[in-house]
Structure formats: C-alpha cells, structure tokens
Coordinates of C-alpha atoms in Angstrom, one line a residue:
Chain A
X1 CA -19.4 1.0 -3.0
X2 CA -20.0 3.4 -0.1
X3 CA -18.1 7.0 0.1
X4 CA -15.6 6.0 2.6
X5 CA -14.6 2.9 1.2
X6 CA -14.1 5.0 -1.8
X7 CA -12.0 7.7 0.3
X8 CA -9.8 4.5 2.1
X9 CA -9.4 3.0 -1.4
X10 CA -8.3 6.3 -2.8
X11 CA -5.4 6.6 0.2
X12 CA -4.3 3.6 -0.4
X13 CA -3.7 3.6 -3.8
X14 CA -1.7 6.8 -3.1
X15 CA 0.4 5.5 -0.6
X16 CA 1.1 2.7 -3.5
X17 CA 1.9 5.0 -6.2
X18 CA 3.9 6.9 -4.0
X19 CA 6.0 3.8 -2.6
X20 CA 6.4 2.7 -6.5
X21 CA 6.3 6.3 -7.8
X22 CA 9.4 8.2 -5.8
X23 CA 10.5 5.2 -2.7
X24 CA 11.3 2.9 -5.4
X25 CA 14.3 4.7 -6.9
X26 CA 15.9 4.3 -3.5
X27 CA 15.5 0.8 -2.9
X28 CA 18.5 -1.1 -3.0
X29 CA 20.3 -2.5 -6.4
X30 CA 22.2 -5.6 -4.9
X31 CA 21.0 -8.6 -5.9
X32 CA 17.9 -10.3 -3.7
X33 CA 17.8 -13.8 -2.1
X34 CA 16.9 -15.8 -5.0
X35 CA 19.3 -13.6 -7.3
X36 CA 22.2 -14.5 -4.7
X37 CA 21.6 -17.7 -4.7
X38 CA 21.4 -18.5 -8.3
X39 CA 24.8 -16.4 -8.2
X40 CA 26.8 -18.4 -5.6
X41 CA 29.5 -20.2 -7.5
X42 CA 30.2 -18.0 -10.0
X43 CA 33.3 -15.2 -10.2
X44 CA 31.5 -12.2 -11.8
X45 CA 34.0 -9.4 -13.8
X46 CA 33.6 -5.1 -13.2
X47 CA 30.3 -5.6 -16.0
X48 CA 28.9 -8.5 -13.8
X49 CA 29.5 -11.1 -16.6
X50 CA 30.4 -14.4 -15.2
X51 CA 33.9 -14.7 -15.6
X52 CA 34.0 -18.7 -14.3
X53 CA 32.9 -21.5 -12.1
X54 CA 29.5 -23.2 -11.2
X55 CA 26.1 -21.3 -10.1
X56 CA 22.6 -21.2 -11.6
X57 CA 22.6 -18.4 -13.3
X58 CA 25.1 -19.4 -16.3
X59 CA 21.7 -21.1 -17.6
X60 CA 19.0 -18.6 -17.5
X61 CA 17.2 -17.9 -20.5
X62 CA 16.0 -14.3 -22.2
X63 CA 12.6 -13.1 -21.3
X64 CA 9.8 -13.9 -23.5
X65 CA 8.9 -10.3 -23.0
X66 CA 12.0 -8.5 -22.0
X67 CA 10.7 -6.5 -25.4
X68 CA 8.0 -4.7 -23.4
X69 CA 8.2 -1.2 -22.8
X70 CA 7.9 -1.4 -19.0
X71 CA 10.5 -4.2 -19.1
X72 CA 13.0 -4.2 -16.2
X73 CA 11.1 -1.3 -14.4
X74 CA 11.4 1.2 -16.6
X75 CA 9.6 3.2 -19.6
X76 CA 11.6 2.6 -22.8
X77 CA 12.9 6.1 -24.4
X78 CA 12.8 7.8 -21.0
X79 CA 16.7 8.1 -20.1
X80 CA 16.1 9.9 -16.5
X81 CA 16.3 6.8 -14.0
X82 CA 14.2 8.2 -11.5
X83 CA 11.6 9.3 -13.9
X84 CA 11.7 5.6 -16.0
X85 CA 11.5 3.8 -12.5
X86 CA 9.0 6.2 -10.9
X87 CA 6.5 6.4 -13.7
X88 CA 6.8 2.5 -14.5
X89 CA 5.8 2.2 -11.0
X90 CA 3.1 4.2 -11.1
X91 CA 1.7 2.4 -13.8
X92 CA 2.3 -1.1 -12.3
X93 CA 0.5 0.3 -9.4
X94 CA -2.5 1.5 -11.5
X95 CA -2.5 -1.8 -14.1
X96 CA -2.1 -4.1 -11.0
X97 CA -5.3 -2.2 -9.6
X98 CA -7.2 -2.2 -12.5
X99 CA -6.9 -5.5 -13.5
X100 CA -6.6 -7.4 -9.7
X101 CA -9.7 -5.2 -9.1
X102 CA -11.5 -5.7 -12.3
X103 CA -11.4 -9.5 -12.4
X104 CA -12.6 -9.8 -8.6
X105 CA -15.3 -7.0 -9.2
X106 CA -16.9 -9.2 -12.3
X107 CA -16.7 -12.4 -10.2
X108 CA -18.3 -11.5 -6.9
X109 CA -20.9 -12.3 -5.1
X110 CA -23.7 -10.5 -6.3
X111 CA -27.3 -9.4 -5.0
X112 CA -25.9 -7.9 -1.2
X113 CA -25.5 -4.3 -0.6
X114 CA -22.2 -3.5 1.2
X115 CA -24.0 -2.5 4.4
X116 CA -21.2 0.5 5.4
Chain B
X1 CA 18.0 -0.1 -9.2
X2 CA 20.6 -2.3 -11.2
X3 CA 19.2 -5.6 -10.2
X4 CA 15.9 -5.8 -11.5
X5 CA 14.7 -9.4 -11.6
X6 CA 13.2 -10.7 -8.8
X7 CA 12.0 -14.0 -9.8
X8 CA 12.9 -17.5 -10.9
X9 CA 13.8 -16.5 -15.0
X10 CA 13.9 -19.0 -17.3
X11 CA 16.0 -21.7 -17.8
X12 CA 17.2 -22.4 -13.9
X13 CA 14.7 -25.5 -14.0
X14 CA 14.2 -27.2 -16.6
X15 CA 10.8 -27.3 -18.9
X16 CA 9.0 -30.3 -18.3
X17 CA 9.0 -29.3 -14.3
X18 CA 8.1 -25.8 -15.0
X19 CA 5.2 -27.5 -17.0
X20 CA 4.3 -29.9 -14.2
X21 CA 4.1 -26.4 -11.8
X22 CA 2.6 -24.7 -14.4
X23 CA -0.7 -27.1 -14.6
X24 CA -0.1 -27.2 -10.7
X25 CA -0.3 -23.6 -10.0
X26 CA -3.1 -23.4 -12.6
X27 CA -5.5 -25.8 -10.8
X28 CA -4.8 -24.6 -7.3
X29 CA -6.0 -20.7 -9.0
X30 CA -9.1 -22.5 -10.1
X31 CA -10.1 -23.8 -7.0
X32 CA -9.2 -20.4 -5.6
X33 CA -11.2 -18.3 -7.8
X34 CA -14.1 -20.8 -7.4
X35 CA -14.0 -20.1 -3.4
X36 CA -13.2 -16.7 -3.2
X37 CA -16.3 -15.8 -5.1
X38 CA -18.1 -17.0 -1.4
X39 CA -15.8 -14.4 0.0
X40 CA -15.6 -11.5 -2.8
X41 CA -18.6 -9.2 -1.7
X42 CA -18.8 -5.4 -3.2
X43 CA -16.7 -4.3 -0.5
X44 CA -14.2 -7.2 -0.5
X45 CA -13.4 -7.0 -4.2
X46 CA -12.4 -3.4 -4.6
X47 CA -9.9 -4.4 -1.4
X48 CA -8.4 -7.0 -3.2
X49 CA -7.6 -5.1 -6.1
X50 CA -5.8 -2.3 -3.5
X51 CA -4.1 -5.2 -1.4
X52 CA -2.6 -7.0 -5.0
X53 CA -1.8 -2.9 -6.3
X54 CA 0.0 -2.4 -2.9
X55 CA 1.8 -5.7 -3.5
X56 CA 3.3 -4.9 -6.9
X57 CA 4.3 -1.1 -4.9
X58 CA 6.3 -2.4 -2.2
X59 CA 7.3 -5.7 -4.0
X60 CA 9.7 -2.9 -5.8
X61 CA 11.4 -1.8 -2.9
X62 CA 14.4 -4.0 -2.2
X63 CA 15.8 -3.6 1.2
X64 CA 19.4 -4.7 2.1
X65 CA 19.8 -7.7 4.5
X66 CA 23.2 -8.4 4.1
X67 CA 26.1 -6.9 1.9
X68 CA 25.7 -7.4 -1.8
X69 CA 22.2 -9.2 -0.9
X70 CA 19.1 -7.4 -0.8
X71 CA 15.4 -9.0 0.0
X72 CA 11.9 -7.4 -0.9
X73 CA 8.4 -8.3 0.5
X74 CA 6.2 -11.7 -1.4
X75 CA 3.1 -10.6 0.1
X76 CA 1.1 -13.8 1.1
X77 CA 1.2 -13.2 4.8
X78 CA -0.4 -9.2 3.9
X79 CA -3.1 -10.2 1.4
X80 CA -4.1 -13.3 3.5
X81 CA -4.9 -10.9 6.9
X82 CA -6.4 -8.4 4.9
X83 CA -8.3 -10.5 2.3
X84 CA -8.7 -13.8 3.3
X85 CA -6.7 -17.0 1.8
X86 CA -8.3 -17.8 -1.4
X87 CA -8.2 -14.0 -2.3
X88 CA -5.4 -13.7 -1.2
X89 CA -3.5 -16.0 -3.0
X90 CA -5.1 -14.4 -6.5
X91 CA -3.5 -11.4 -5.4
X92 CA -0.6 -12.3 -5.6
X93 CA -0.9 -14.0 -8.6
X94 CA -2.1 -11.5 -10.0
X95 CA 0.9 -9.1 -9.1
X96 CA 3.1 -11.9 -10.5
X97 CA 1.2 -12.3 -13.4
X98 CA 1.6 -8.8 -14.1
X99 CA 5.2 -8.1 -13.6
X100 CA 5.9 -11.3 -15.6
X101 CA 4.3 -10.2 -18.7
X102 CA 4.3 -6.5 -18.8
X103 CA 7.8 -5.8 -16.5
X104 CA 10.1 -8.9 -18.0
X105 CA 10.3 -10.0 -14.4
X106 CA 10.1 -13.5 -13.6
X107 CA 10.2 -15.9 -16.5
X108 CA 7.0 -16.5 -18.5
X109 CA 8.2 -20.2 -18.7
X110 CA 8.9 -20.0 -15.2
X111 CA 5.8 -18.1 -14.1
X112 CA 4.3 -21.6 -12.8
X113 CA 7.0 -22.3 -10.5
X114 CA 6.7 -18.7 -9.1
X115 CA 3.0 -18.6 -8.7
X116 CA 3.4 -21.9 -6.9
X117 CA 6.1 -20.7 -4.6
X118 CA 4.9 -17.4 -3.9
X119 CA 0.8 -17.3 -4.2
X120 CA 0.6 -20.8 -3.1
X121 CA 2.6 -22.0 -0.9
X122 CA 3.9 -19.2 1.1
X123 CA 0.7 -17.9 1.2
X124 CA -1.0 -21.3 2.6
X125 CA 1.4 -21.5 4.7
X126 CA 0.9 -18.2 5.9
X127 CA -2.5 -18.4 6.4
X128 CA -2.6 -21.9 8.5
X129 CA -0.6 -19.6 11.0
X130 CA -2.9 -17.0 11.2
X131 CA -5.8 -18.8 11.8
X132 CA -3.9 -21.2 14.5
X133 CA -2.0 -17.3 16.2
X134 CA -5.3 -15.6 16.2
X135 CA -6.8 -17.8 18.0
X136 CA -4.8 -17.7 21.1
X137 CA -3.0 -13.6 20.6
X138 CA -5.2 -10.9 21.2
X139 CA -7.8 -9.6 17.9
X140 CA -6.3 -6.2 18.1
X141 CA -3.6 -4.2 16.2
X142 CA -0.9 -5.6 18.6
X143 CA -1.5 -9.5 18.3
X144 CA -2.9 -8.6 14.6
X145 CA 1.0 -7.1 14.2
X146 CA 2.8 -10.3 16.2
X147 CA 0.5 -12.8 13.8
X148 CA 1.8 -10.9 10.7
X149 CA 5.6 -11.0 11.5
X150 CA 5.7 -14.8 12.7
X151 CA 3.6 -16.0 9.6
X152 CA 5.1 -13.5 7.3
X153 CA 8.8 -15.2 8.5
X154 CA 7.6 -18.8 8.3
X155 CA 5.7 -18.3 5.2
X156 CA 9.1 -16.3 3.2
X157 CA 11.3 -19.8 4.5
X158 CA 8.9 -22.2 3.1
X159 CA 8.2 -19.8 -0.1
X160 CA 12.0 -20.4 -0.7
X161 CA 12.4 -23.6 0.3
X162 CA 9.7 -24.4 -2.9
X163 CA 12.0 -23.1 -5.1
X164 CA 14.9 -25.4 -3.5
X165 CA 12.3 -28.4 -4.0
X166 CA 11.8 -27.2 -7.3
X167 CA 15.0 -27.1 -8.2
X168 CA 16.3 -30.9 -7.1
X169 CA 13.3 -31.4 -9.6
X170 CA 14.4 -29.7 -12.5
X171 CA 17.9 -27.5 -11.6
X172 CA 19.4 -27.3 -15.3
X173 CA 23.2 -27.2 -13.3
X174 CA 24.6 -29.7 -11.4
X175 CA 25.5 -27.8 -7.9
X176 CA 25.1 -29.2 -4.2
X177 CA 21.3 -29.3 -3.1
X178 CA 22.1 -28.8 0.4
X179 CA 24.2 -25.6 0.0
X180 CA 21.6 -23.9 -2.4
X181 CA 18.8 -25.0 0.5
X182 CA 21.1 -23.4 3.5
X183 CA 21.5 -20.1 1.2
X184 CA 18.1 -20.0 0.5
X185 CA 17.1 -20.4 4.0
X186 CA 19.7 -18.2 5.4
X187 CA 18.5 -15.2 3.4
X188 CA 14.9 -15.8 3.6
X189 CA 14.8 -15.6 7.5
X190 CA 16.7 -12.2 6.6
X191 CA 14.1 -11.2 3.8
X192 CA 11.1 -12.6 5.8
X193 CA 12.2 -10.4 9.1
X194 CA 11.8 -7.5 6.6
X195 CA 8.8 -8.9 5.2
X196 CA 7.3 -9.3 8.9
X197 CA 7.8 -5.4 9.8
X198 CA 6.3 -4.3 6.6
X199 CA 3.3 -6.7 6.9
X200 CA 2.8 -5.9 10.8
X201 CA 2.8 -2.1 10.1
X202 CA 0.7 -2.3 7.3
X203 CA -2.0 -4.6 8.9
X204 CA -2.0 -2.6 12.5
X205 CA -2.8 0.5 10.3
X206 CA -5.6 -1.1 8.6
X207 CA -6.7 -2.3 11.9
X208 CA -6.8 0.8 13.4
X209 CA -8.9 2.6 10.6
X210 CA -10.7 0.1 9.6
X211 CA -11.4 -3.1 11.5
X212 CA -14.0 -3.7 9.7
X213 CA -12.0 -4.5 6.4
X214 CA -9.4 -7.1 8.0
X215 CA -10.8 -10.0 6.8
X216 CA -8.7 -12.2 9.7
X217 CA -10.6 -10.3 12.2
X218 CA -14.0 -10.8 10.9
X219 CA -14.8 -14.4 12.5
X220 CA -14.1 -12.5 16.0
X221 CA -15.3 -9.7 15.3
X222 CA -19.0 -10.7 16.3
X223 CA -18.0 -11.2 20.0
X224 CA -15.8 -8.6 20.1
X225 CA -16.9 -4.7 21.6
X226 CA -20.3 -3.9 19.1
X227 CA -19.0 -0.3 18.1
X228 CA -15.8 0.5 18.3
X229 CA -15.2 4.1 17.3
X230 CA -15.9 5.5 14.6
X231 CA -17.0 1.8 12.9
X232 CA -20.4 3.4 12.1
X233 CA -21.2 5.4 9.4

C-alpha cells in the first residue's frame, strides 16, 4: 500500500470516527422509516409502551444479543450519553474497519503491485 | 438517541421466510465474494474496508424527515460508486453484520431479510443506475454527484419496498399491505433525498481528491484527460 493511500485512508477513517464519535449524539431520536412504519396502528403511552390497536411492532422479538456491551449504541457501565454513544461509535468505526478491511485484504487479488 | 434500532428486529416476519432470505442473502454473498476477488486489488481492499467503516459512521446519524420520523443513510448507492457492485454489496453486509451482532441492531433472525433488502437489492438496484447515468452525464464530480442522488433515491424506494414484499410473505400481524407499502414508500423518498445528498457530497469529494479511487469512474477513465492534477505521484 503506497504512502498516500495510507494518508487518504487515515482521513477518512477520521472523518468516520468523528461523524460516529461526537455528530452521532446529535442525530435525531424519532423513530426512522422502517420504525414508523412497524408503529402505525398502534396508540403509544408517555413510556412509549403500546397502549392498543394494530401495528407490527406489538410482535417483535428480544435480540439474540441485546446482552452485548455495545448493545443499542452504547458502552455498558458508562452512564454519560454522549460519552456511551460517542465511544461505541468509535469502536463500530474501528471494528467495522478492521474486519470489512481484514476479510477483503486476505481475499484479494494477489501478485500486482498497486502502481500509485 | 432514544430510538436505537434501525432494522427489521425479530419477529415482524415470521421464521420460515426469514429462513428462505437467509439462504437467499447467503448465496447472493457467495457469488459476491467470488467476483469481487477480480475486483479487490491491494489498493481496492483497504477502500473497502474505509467505504463499509464510513457506512457504520454515518448509518448512526438519523436525520429528521418528517415530525416524529427520522431516516438515516443504507449505503448501497456510496459503496457501489466508490467500490464497485460486488464489493460493494459486502460492505454493506458487512456493516449490517456488525451492528447486528455486536450493537443488538437488527434482528439476528432477521439479519437475512436485512442483508437482502439493504446489501442486495438496494444496492443492485443502485448500481444498474449508475452504470446506465454514467453513461450519458458527464464523468466528473458534477454528473458523478447527479448519478449518486437519483440512484441513491431509487435504490432507498426499492430497499423498502423489499421489506414490504417481505412482509406479505411472512408479516406475523394481519394489517393492510397497501397501507404499510404507501408508508414505506412515502418515507423512503424522504430518507433516500437525504441519502442522495450525503452520497453526492461524499462521492464529489472523493472525486476531486482522488479520481483514481472511484471505481465508477474507472471504465472512462482511460479516454478521459491522461493526468489530471495531481493524479501522479
């Protein structure tokens, strides 16, 4: 891998950990498209349990790993919000990388020198 | 951020469809590992891993589109321009597989019907419309930026409609089709208008750093000006 490929990989993954590090905490809390959806139907009380009618939702299931650490975009034991959304971004950001990056590294073509 | 799942959980369709998309989703990976390895070069690969990393980043930031409904990015139209289909789609798989098994986001029961919406289909369908745009809008940062926005739109539409297909399937409740398909839709157009900017900004400023590493730009890029600036090391 040359030296600026390096340098453009490096500024990218900042700008990642960055947008999952500190923009995340702003981003918004309503529920998204799919979420809405599944939700139209239902009345919801103050503590957004359904309260009556007919939507998707009433059959959703637990997680098989909603016992994770990192679970819902946070870091279990860390009470601060920013810091338990920030820092589980950061190391979605860094996992993501090493894994996405690992597995195409180990099957790529091999034998040609990146010619940059 | 209250709401914190972003994908089909478990239990909205019902198990032997999720098992149908599951082995679904599963083959279509194969065949996408098996030709991206033509694709995946020593430069290519560390990209990939940065285009699924970005992803899983902006994937987190939910933007409003309506009141009380927010929207975030899928990604196929992004990793398609910048890494080619069959990469592409692994991308963003590989995001899904991630947040599914470490961040308790997204069923793991359910993680075939996402793949299949998200790193599949939308993504496909992203891609056809890049290769058809491209060949007709200009190959620089501008028609690079219109190409993104259309397919990203297109692509978040279908993406949604999948799960709508999915769910006449296998939907565990018995509600209307039609108004869970005009929601759906509705939304999506909103969500993949959001999508379209972030994909268009982000593929213009890879384009103007680094042609050389937009894969959508590559076929072109042989009759295109020799040196642009500062392409030589």
């Amino acid at each position: 891998m040359s030296k600026r490929l390096g340098w453009f990989l490096a500024a990218g993954l900042l700008v990642a950990a960055l947008l999952a590090g500190v923009v995340s905490s702003f981003a918004s809390g309503s529920p998204d498209g799919l979420d809405y959806a599944a939700r139209q139907g239902c009345t919801f009380d103050a503590d957004d349990e359904i309260t009556g009618g007919t939507c998707m939702l009433q059959q959703e299931g637990d997680h098989q790993t909603a016992g994770s650490p990192l679970a819902d975009y946070g870091i279990r034991g860390i009470d601060n919000e920013y810091l338990s959304t920030g820092l589980s971004g950061v190391l979605g950001v860094l996992i993501t990388f090493g894994i996405g990056g690992g597995i195409f590294w180990l099957v790529r073509r091999r034998g040609t020198v990146a010619s940059d | 951020m209250e709401t914190v799942a972003m994908h089909i959980a478990n239990g909205i369709v019902n198990g032997p469809v999720s098992a149908v998309f599951l082995v679904i989703s599963a083959a279509a990976l194969a065949v996408c590992i098996w030709r991206a390895r033509a694709d995946l070069d020593d430069r290519l690969a560390p990209m990939a891993g940065l285009v699924a990393a970005f992803i899983f980043a902006v994937q987190m930031l939910n933007f409003q589109v309506l009141p009380g409904v927010s929207g975030h990015l899928l990604g196929g139209t992004l990793a398609v321009i910048l890494v080619g289909p069959w990469v592409g789609a692994l991308c963003v798989a590989t995001v899904l597989i991630v947040q599914c098994l470490l961040f308790a986001d997204g069923g793991l029961t359910a993680l075939g019907l996402n793949i299949f919406n998200m790193a599949i289909l939308g993504t496909a369908v992203a891609y056809l419309l890049v290769a058809a745009l491209l060949r007709v809008l200009p190959k620089n940062p501008a028609g690079l930026s219109t190409t993104a926005f259309i397919a990203s739109v297109v692509g978040v539409v279908v993406a949604s409609q999948g799960f709508v297909f999915q769910y006449a399937l296998g939907g565990t409740t018995d509600l209307a089709l039609g108004g869970i398909a005009g929601t759906m839709a509705g939304v999506h157009v909103l969500i993949g208008i959001g999508e379209g900017l972030i994909a268009a900004t982000t593929v213009a400023t890879v384009a103007r750093v680094r042609p050389d590493l937009v894969y959508a730009l590559r076929r072109y890029r042989k009759t295109a000006t020799p040196a642009p600036i500062g392409a030589t090391a």
